[in-house]
GROMACS .gro file of C-alpha atoms in nm:
model
  373
    1MET     CA    1  10.032   2.264   3.604
    2SER     CA    2   9.656   2.289   3.559
    3ARG     CA    3   9.379   2.496   3.704
    4ASN     CA    4   9.011   2.409   3.725
    5VAL     CA    5   8.787   2.693   3.609
    6ARG     CA    6   8.417   2.687   3.532
    7LYS     CA    7   8.350   2.916   3.241
    8ASN     CA    8   8.087   2.959   2.972
    9PRO     CA    9   8.092   2.960   2.673
   10ILE     CA   10   8.274   2.632   2.620
   11TRP     CA   11   8.595   2.778   2.474
   12LEU     CA   12   8.864   2.952   2.675
   13GLY     CA   13   8.729   3.283   2.805
   14ALA     CA   14   8.910   3.608   2.874
   15VAL     CA   15   8.898   3.572   3.256
   16CYS     CA   16   9.037   3.218   3.243
   17LEU     CA   17   9.306   3.328   2.997
   18CYS     CA   18   9.431   3.600   3.230
   19LEU     CA   19   9.463   3.349   3.513
   20ILE     CA   20   9.659   3.107   3.301
   21LEU     CA   21   9.899   3.359   3.151
   22ALA     CA   22   9.999   3.458   3.505
   23MET     CA   23  10.133   3.107   3.563
   24PRO     CA   24  10.512   3.061   3.571
   25ALA     CA   25  10.694   2.944   3.256
   26TRP     CA   26  10.734   2.584   3.367
   27ALA     CA   27  10.508   2.283   3.391
   28GLN     CA   28  10.490   1.953   3.572
   29VAL     CA   29  10.390   1.612   3.440
   30ASN     CA   30  10.310   1.365   3.718
   31SER     CA   31  10.622   1.491   3.895
   32SER     CA   32  10.740   1.764   4.127
   33VAL     CA   33  11.040   1.837   3.903
   34PRO     CA   34  10.987   2.137   3.671
   35LEU     CA   35  11.035   2.077   3.300
   36PRO     CA   36  11.344   2.244   3.149
   37ILE     CA   37  11.157   2.501   2.940
   38PRO     CA   38  11.388   2.777   2.813
   39PRO     CA   39  11.314   3.150   2.847
   40GLY     CA   40  11.080   3.274   2.578
   41LEU     CA   41  10.835   2.984   2.614
   42ASP     CA   42  10.522   2.973   2.828
   43TYR     CA   43  10.323   2.652   2.869
   44MET     CA   44   9.962   2.690   2.982
   45HIS     CA   45   9.722   2.408   3.068
   46SER     CA   46   9.360   2.499   3.137
   47ARG     CA   47   9.105   2.260   3.288
   48ILE     CA   48   8.756   2.400   3.239
   49GLY     CA   49   8.460   2.236   3.412
   50ALA     CA   50   8.202   2.346   3.155
   51GLY     CA   51   8.225   2.093   2.876
   52PRO     CA   52   8.458   1.979   3.027
   53LEU     CA   53   8.768   2.097   2.842
   54SER     CA   54   9.141   2.037   2.866
   55ILE     CA   55   9.338   2.297   2.668
   56HIS     CA   56   9.715   2.313   2.618
   57VAL     CA   57   9.879   2.631   2.489
   58LEU     CA   58  10.245   2.692   2.416
   59LYS     CA   59  10.328   3.062   2.371
   60ILE     CA   60  10.656   3.132   2.189
   61ASP     CA   61  10.840   3.465   2.186
   62ARG     CA   62  10.894   3.556   1.820
   63SER     CA   63  11.176   3.796   1.907
   64ASN     CA   64  11.397   3.519   2.045
   65PRO     CA   65  11.653   3.451   1.766
   66GLN     CA   66  11.735   3.106   1.904
   67PHE     CA   67  11.396   2.960   1.810
   68ARG     CA   68  11.345   2.799   1.469
   69PHE     CA   69  11.066   2.588   1.324
   70THR     CA   70  11.131   2.275   1.123
   71THR     CA   71  10.920   1.983   1.010
   72SER     CA   72  10.967   1.611   1.066
   73LEU     CA   73  10.881   1.316   0.845
   74ALA     CA   74  10.813   0.976   0.997
   75ARG     CA   75  11.102   0.738   0.929
   76ASN     CA   76  11.232   1.003   0.684
   77THR     CA   77  11.007   0.871   0.408
   78VAL     CA   78  10.681   1.000   0.267
   79LEU     CA   79  10.500   0.676   0.349
   80GLY     CA   80  10.628   0.638   0.705
   81LEU     CA   81  10.417   0.645   1.022
   82GLU     CA   82  10.572   0.708   1.362
   83PRO     CA   83  10.469   0.865   1.696
   84LEU     CA   84  10.558   1.232   1.731
   85SER     CA   85  10.801   1.166   2.016
   86GLU     CA   86  10.997   0.921   1.798
   87GLN     CA   87  11.007   1.173   1.513
   88VAL     CA   88  11.152   1.430   1.752
   89ARG     CA   89  11.416   1.185   1.874
   90ALA     CA   90  11.514   1.098   1.516
   91LEU     CA   91  11.548   1.462   1.410
   92ASP     CA   92  11.886   1.554   1.265
   93PRO     CA   93  12.027   1.769   1.546
   94SER     CA   94  12.231   2.005   1.321
   95GLY     CA   95  12.353   2.183   1.633
   96ARG     CA   96  11.997   2.248   1.757
   97THR     CA   97  11.787   2.097   2.035
   98PRO     CA   98  11.414   2.033   1.988
   99VAL     CA   99  11.212   2.191   2.270
  100ALA     CA  100  10.851   2.151   2.155
  101ALA     CA  101  10.647   1.985   1.881
  102VAL     CA  102  10.293   1.922   1.764
  103ASN     CA  103  10.148   1.680   1.513
  104GLY     CA  104  10.133   1.806   1.158
  105ASP     CA  105   9.925   1.755   0.846
  106PHE     CA  106   9.635   1.524   0.767
  107PHE     CA  107   9.754   1.206   0.596
  108VAL     CA  108   9.633   0.890   0.425
  109ILE     CA  109   9.531   0.687   0.728
  110ARG     CA  110   9.358   0.393   0.559
  111PRO     CA  111   9.573   0.079   0.522
  112GLY     CA  112   9.718   0.040   0.175
  113PRO     CA  113  10.024   0.115  -0.037
  114TYR     CA  114  10.009   0.490   0.025
  115GLN     CA  115   9.928   0.492   0.396
  116GLY     CA  116  10.115   0.777   0.564
  117ASP     CA  117  10.120   1.011   0.264
  118PRO     CA  118  10.073   1.372   0.387
  119LEU     CA  119   9.772   1.526   0.213
  120GLY     CA  120   9.923   1.872   0.175
  121LEU     CA  121  10.245   2.060   0.126
  122GLN     CA  122  10.558   1.971   0.319
  123ILE     CA  123  10.900   2.131   0.289
  124LEU     CA  124  11.157   1.957   0.509
  125ARG     CA  125  11.483   2.148   0.561
  126GLY     CA  126  11.440   2.305   0.218
  127GLU     CA  127  11.337   1.984   0.040
  128LEU     CA  128  10.998   1.968  -0.131
  129VAL     CA  129  10.866   1.627  -0.025
  130SER     CA  130  10.488   1.663  -0.073
  131SER     CA  131  10.269   1.863  -0.313
  132PRO     CA  132  10.043   2.145  -0.193
  133GLY     CA  133   9.691   2.035  -0.111
  134SER     CA  134   9.514   2.351  -0.006
  135THR     CA  135   9.606   2.553   0.303
  136CYS     CA  136   9.954   2.549   0.451
  137PHE     CA  137  10.184   2.726   0.697
  138TRP     CA  138  10.532   2.837   0.593
  139LEU     CA  139  10.815   3.069   0.689
  140ASP     CA  140  10.969   3.287   0.419
  141GLN     CA  141  11.341   3.363   0.383
  142ALA     CA  142  11.306   3.649   0.631
  143ARG     CA  143  11.150   3.405   0.885
  144GLN     CA  144  10.811   3.573   0.851
  145PRO     CA  145  10.513   3.337   0.890
  146HIS     CA  146  10.238   3.288   0.633
  147ILE     CA  147   9.919   3.087   0.614
  148ALA     CA  148   9.741   3.067   0.279
  149LYS     CA  149   9.615   2.834   0.011
  150VAL     CA  150   9.905   2.734  -0.214
  151ARG     CA  151   9.859   2.616  -0.571
  152ALA     CA  152  10.119   2.403  -0.745
  153ASP     CA  153  10.213   2.476  -1.106
  154PHE     CA  154  10.450   2.183  -1.157
  155LEU     CA  155  10.517   2.122  -1.528
  156ALA     CA  156  10.724   1.869  -1.723
  157ALA     CA  157  10.807   1.998  -2.073
  158TRP     CA  158  10.931   1.802  -2.376
  159PRO     CA  159  11.166   1.953  -2.638
  160ASP     CA  160  10.881   2.003  -2.887
  161GLY     CA  161  10.690   2.220  -2.638
  162VAL     CA  162  10.439   1.963  -2.512
  163SER     CA  163  10.400   1.990  -2.134
  164ILE     CA  164  10.208   1.810  -1.861
  165SER     CA  165  10.134   1.897  -1.500
  166PHE     CA  166  10.245   1.662  -1.224
  167ASP     CA  167  10.223   1.603  -0.850
  168ILE     CA  168  10.500   1.493  -0.613
  169ASN     CA  169  10.525   1.174  -0.407
  170GLN     CA  170  10.164   1.060  -0.389
  171GLU     CA  171   9.926   0.805  -0.534
  172LEU     CA  172   9.898   0.824  -0.912
  173ALA     CA  173   9.542   0.922  -0.994
  174GLN     CA  174   9.356   0.883  -1.320
  175ASP     CA  175   9.458   1.144  -1.579
  176ARG     CA  176   9.754   1.260  -1.367
  177ALA     CA  177  10.133   1.231  -1.352
  178VAL     CA  178  10.348   1.204  -1.038
  179LEU     CA  179  10.718   1.273  -0.987
  180TYR     CA  180  10.865   1.035  -0.730
  181THR     CA  181  11.181   1.136  -0.543
  182PRO     CA  182  11.402   0.910  -0.326
  183THR     CA  183  11.222   1.049  -0.018
  184MET     CA  184  10.914   0.859  -0.135
  185GLY     CA  185  11.081   0.533  -0.041
  186HIS     CA  186  11.209   0.228  -0.228
  187CYS     CA  187  10.957   0.225  -0.514
  188THR     CA  188  10.662   0.412  -0.671
  189ARG     CA  189  10.391   0.158  -0.569
  190THR     CA  190  10.191   0.233  -0.884
  191ASN     CA  191   9.979  -0.039  -1.042
  192GLN     CA  192   9.926   0.095  -1.397
  193ALA     CA  193  10.163   0.354  -1.544
  194LEU     CA  194  10.425   0.447  -1.801
  195GLU     CA  195  10.730   0.523  -1.589
  196LEU     CA  196  11.033   0.731  -1.691
  197VAL     CA  197  11.350   0.702  -1.484
  198LEU     CA  198  11.523   1.042  -1.487
  199GLU     CA  199  11.880   1.148  -1.416
  200PRO     CA  200  11.986   1.510  -1.360
  201GLU     CA  201  12.181   1.723  -1.603
  202SER     CA  202  12.323   1.890  -1.290
  203PRO     CA  203  12.273   1.815  -0.919
  204TRP     CA  204  11.905   1.841  -0.824
  205LEU     CA  205  11.852   1.666  -0.492
  206PRO     CA  206  11.714   1.770  -0.252
  207LEU     CA  207  11.435   1.900  -0.473
  208LYS     CA  208  11.350   2.264  -0.397
  209PRO     CA  209  11.034   2.466  -0.471
  210GLY     CA  210  11.051   2.743  -0.728
  211GLN     CA  211  11.336   2.584  -0.922
  212THR     CA  212  11.355   2.449  -1.278
  213TYR     CA  213  11.559   2.135  -1.344
  214ARG     CA  214  11.672   1.960  -1.662
  215ALA     CA  215  11.646   1.583  -1.664
  216ARG     CA  216  11.748   1.309  -1.905
  217ILE     CA  217  11.532   1.000  -1.955
  218VAL     CA  218  11.745   0.698  -1.861
  219SER     CA  219  11.487   0.426  -1.917
  220VAL     CA  220  11.122   0.381  -2.007
  221THR     CA  221  10.900   0.100  -1.881
  222GLN     CA  222  10.535   0.002  -1.900
  223ASP     CA  223  10.585  -0.201  -1.583
  224PRO     CA  224  10.451  -0.019  -1.274
  225ASN     CA  225  10.608   0.006  -0.929
  226SER     CA  226  10.954   0.111  -1.047
  227VAL     CA  227  11.246   0.119  -0.808
  228ILE     CA  228  11.350   0.478  -0.723
  229PRO     CA  229  11.732   0.504  -0.733
  230SER     CA  230  11.889   0.715  -0.460
  231ASP     CA  231  12.029   0.967  -0.712
  232LYS     CA  232  11.743   0.968  -0.964
  233MET     CA  233  11.369   1.034  -0.987
  234VAL     CA  234  11.081   0.857  -1.158
  235LEU     CA  235  10.807   1.035  -1.352
  236ALA     CA  236  10.498   0.811  -1.363
  237LEU     CA  237  10.227   0.882  -1.619
  238SER     CA  238   9.875   0.746  -1.605
  239PRO     CA  239   9.757   0.582  -1.930
  240GLU     CA  240   9.547   0.891  -2.011
  241VAL     CA  241   9.847   1.126  -1.977
  242ALA     CA  242  10.084   0.886  -2.155
  243GLY     CA  243   9.856   0.899  -2.458
  244ARG     CA  244   9.898   1.277  -2.487
  245ILE     CA  245  10.277   1.302  -2.495
  246PRO     CA  246  10.531   1.241  -2.775
  247ALA     CA  247  10.695   0.904  -2.803
  248VAL     CA  248  10.956   0.880  -2.527
  249THR     CA  249  11.299   0.726  -2.570
  250PRO     CA  250  11.606   0.712  -2.348
  251GLY     CA  251  11.821   1.019  -2.389
  252THR     CA  252  11.532   1.263  -2.431
  253MET     CA  253  11.573   1.578  -2.222
  254LEU     CA  254  11.287   1.714  -2.010
  255SER     CA  255  11.244   2.039  -1.820
  256LEU     CA  256  11.086   2.014  -1.473
  257SER     CA  257  10.943   2.337  -1.333
  258LEU     CA  258  10.841   2.352  -0.965
  259LYS     CA  259  10.663   2.687  -0.949
  260THR     CA  260  10.399   2.756  -0.686
  261HIS     CA  261  10.150   3.035  -0.627
  262PRO     CA  262  10.238   3.213  -0.399
  263ASP     CA  263  10.607   3.170  -0.482
  264LEU     CA  264  10.784   2.951  -0.224
  265THR     CA  265  11.136   2.989  -0.363
  266GLY     CA  266  11.388   2.969  -0.080
  267VAL     CA  267  11.135   2.844   0.177
  268ASP     CA  268  11.298   2.603   0.420
  269THR     CA  269  10.997   2.497   0.632
  270ALA     CA  270  10.633   2.440   0.538
  271ILE     CA  271  10.353   2.209   0.643
  272GLY     CA  272   9.996   2.159   0.529
  273GLY     CA  273   9.670   2.173   0.722
  274ARG     CA  274   9.314   2.296   0.693
  275PRO     CA  275   9.104   2.496   0.730
  276LEU     CA  276   9.203   2.854   0.800
  277LEU     CA  277   9.075   2.964   1.141
  278VAL     CA  278   9.172   3.332   1.166
  279VAL     CA  279   9.290   3.566   0.887
  280ASN     CA  280   9.407   3.922   0.952
  281GLY     CA  281   9.244   3.917   1.295
  282MET     CA  282   8.906   3.800   1.165
  283LYS     CA  283   8.753   3.462   1.245
  284GLU     CA  284   8.668   3.256   0.938
  285THR     CA  285   8.310   3.151   0.861
  286PHE     CA  286   8.208   2.788   0.914
  287GLY     CA  287   7.902   2.588   0.821
  288PRO     CA  288   7.638   2.466   1.068
  289ASN     CA  289   7.652   2.154   1.287
  290GLN     CA  290   8.025   2.150   1.343
  291PRO     CA  291   8.132   1.845   1.552
  292ARG     CA  292   8.369   1.854   1.849
  293HIS     CA  293   8.695   1.662   1.829
  294PRO     CA  294   9.049   1.679   1.967
  295ARG     CA  295   9.219   1.968   1.786
  296THR     CA  296   9.565   2.102   1.704
  297ALA     CA  297   9.634   2.451   1.569
  298ILE     CA  298   9.910   2.702   1.503
  299GLY     CA  299   9.864   3.079   1.518
  300TRP     CA  300  10.053   3.399   1.580
  301ASN     CA  301  10.047   3.771   1.632
  302ALA     CA  302  10.324   4.032   1.606
  303ARG     CA  303  10.488   3.914   1.930
  304HIS     CA  304  10.416   3.543   1.972
  305TYR     CA  305  10.349   3.211   1.807
  306PHE     CA  306  10.090   2.981   1.965
  307LEU     CA  307  10.082   2.601   1.941
  308VAL     CA  308   9.748   2.476   2.073
  309VAL     CA  309   9.622   2.126   2.147
  310VAL     CA  310   9.270   2.061   2.279
  311ASP     CA  311   9.201   1.715   2.421
  312GLY     CA  312   8.876   1.545   2.326
  313ARG     CA  313   8.669   1.226   2.305
  314GLN     CA  314   8.735   1.163   2.677
  315GLU     CA  315   8.438   1.176   2.912
  316GLY     CA  316   8.517   1.361   3.230
  317LEU     CA  317   8.832   1.518   3.085
  318SER     CA  318   8.751   1.696   2.761
  319VAL     CA  319   8.485   1.689   2.490
  320GLY     CA  320   8.702   1.862   2.231
  321MET     CA  321   8.616   2.167   2.023
  322SER     CA  322   8.438   2.242   1.701
  323LEU     CA  323   8.627   2.443   1.439
  324PRO     CA  324   8.432   2.762   1.522
  325GLU     CA  325   8.517   2.714   1.892
  326LEU     CA  326   8.881   2.658   1.806
  327ALA     CA  327   8.880   2.977   1.599
  328ASP     CA  328   8.727   3.162   1.895
  329LEU     CA  329   9.006   3.029   2.117
  330MET     CA  330   9.273   3.153   1.876
  331VAL     CA  331   9.106   3.496   1.872
  332GLU     CA  332   9.099   3.491   2.255
  333LEU     CA  333   9.473   3.429   2.243
  334LYS     CA  334   9.496   3.742   2.023
  335CYS     CA  335   9.616   3.555   1.715
  336THR     CA  336   9.592   3.758   1.397
  337ASP     CA  337   9.629   3.442   1.186
  338ALA     CA  338   9.571   3.076   1.266
  339MET     CA  339   9.530   2.739   1.092
  340ASN     CA  340   9.393   2.402   1.197
  341LEU     CA  341   9.626   2.102   1.179
  342ASP     CA  342   9.532   1.733   1.192
  343GLY     CA  343   9.324   1.646   1.498
  344GLY     CA  344   9.142   1.350   1.647
  345GLY     CA  345   9.374   1.079   1.775
  346SER     CA  346   9.667   1.255   1.607
  347SER     CA  347   9.651   1.561   1.837
  348THR     CA  348   9.975   1.560   2.037
  349LEU     CA  349  10.183   1.820   2.221
  350TRP     CA  350  10.544   1.723   2.299
  351LEU     CA  351  10.738   1.953   2.532
  352ALA     CA  352  11.088   1.904   2.675
  353GLY     CA  353  11.071   1.526   2.644
  354HIS     CA  354  10.713   1.480   2.766
  355ILE     CA  355  10.372   1.435   2.604
  356MET     CA  356  10.172   1.709   2.776
  357ASN     CA  357   9.820   1.629   2.658
  358SER     CA  358   9.603   1.319   2.675
  359PRO     CA  359   9.576   1.168   2.324
  360SER     CA  360   9.231   1.027   2.260
  361ASP     CA  361   9.374   0.689   2.152
  362ARG     CA  362   9.510   0.660   2.511
  363GLN     CA  363   9.857   0.650   2.356
  364GLU     CA  364  10.048   0.838   2.088
  365ARG     CA  365   9.914   0.773   1.741
  366ARG     CA  366  10.157   0.690   1.462
  367ILE     CA  367  10.143   0.996   1.238
  368ALA     CA  368  10.299   1.118   0.914
  369ASN     CA  369  10.479   1.437   1.013
  370GLY     CA  370  10.518   1.706   1.276
  371LEU     CA  371  10.600   2.072   1.333
  372ILE     CA  372  10.896   2.109   1.566
  373LEU     CA  373  11.040   2.407   1.753
   0.00000   0.00000   0.00000
């Protein structure tokens, strides 16, 4: 259900918000049949003439113990791309029913061997599948939400004490090392690297943040693009890094530490994004000349989570929002903390089997991952 309201400034104002929050907890999509939205959820769609703007807000009761967040990964591989609705359908049910979802992190969108790689942290049902980039959202073991910049301190250590830092499941950059897990896909896709195939001393998959693992080198090859066995991992070293380590031979034992700052030990769900919008009730500061685009954000206060999608790039429907305007909207919703997710053509809100917004590509974009309720 939508309501046309003329309101300045361009973001959602307090008067408009009060009107929308009074709407019943159901919505319609080109149909007279209400969507099956469970108690504890409120869907709000605001059509604002000034702009114009089309804003979608899902308010989630944090006290409802039935609700859980999880993440999705397109085609269950780091380099997959898939519309959000297909990711929801492919989700392992595990006795739970998805009720809502939004698109997730920024990702490598340019065609090439690493297209689809999420640019920030992702933890999928406890498995660390992507390294931290900068800002991310996660839930701790007590189900309390956090948004902060996370720094990886991933180290591979040799028996003589030499250690190197590494990333996880991404393109191998100059002067870097990358640990590839089976979730990466069939192979590493590197083009110049020393690659070490590793087997565990004890079970290690799925890989979890905060843990330390011992691994034995099974084989060593100067040939890039190694196959990643389903029960092993591959540590790829750029030529610069390979020149700084001891000679490697099969049978050598390594220690792999997956520490992060803050500590994410035991975290089951996390997803990257950027930038921060609201921190401790205060709007973040942004530079001048911020452009308007379709936007997606997550925020919360003591009582509710908010998933927000703002349509954009569509004349007559919605011009989108700048980051400062999006931060103002999250403050209007009384969020104490909020973070921007990927936007543009990726911005998508899925609710009870329907896409509720109007993606700017005129159809769902194939994206890397999602955040699912």
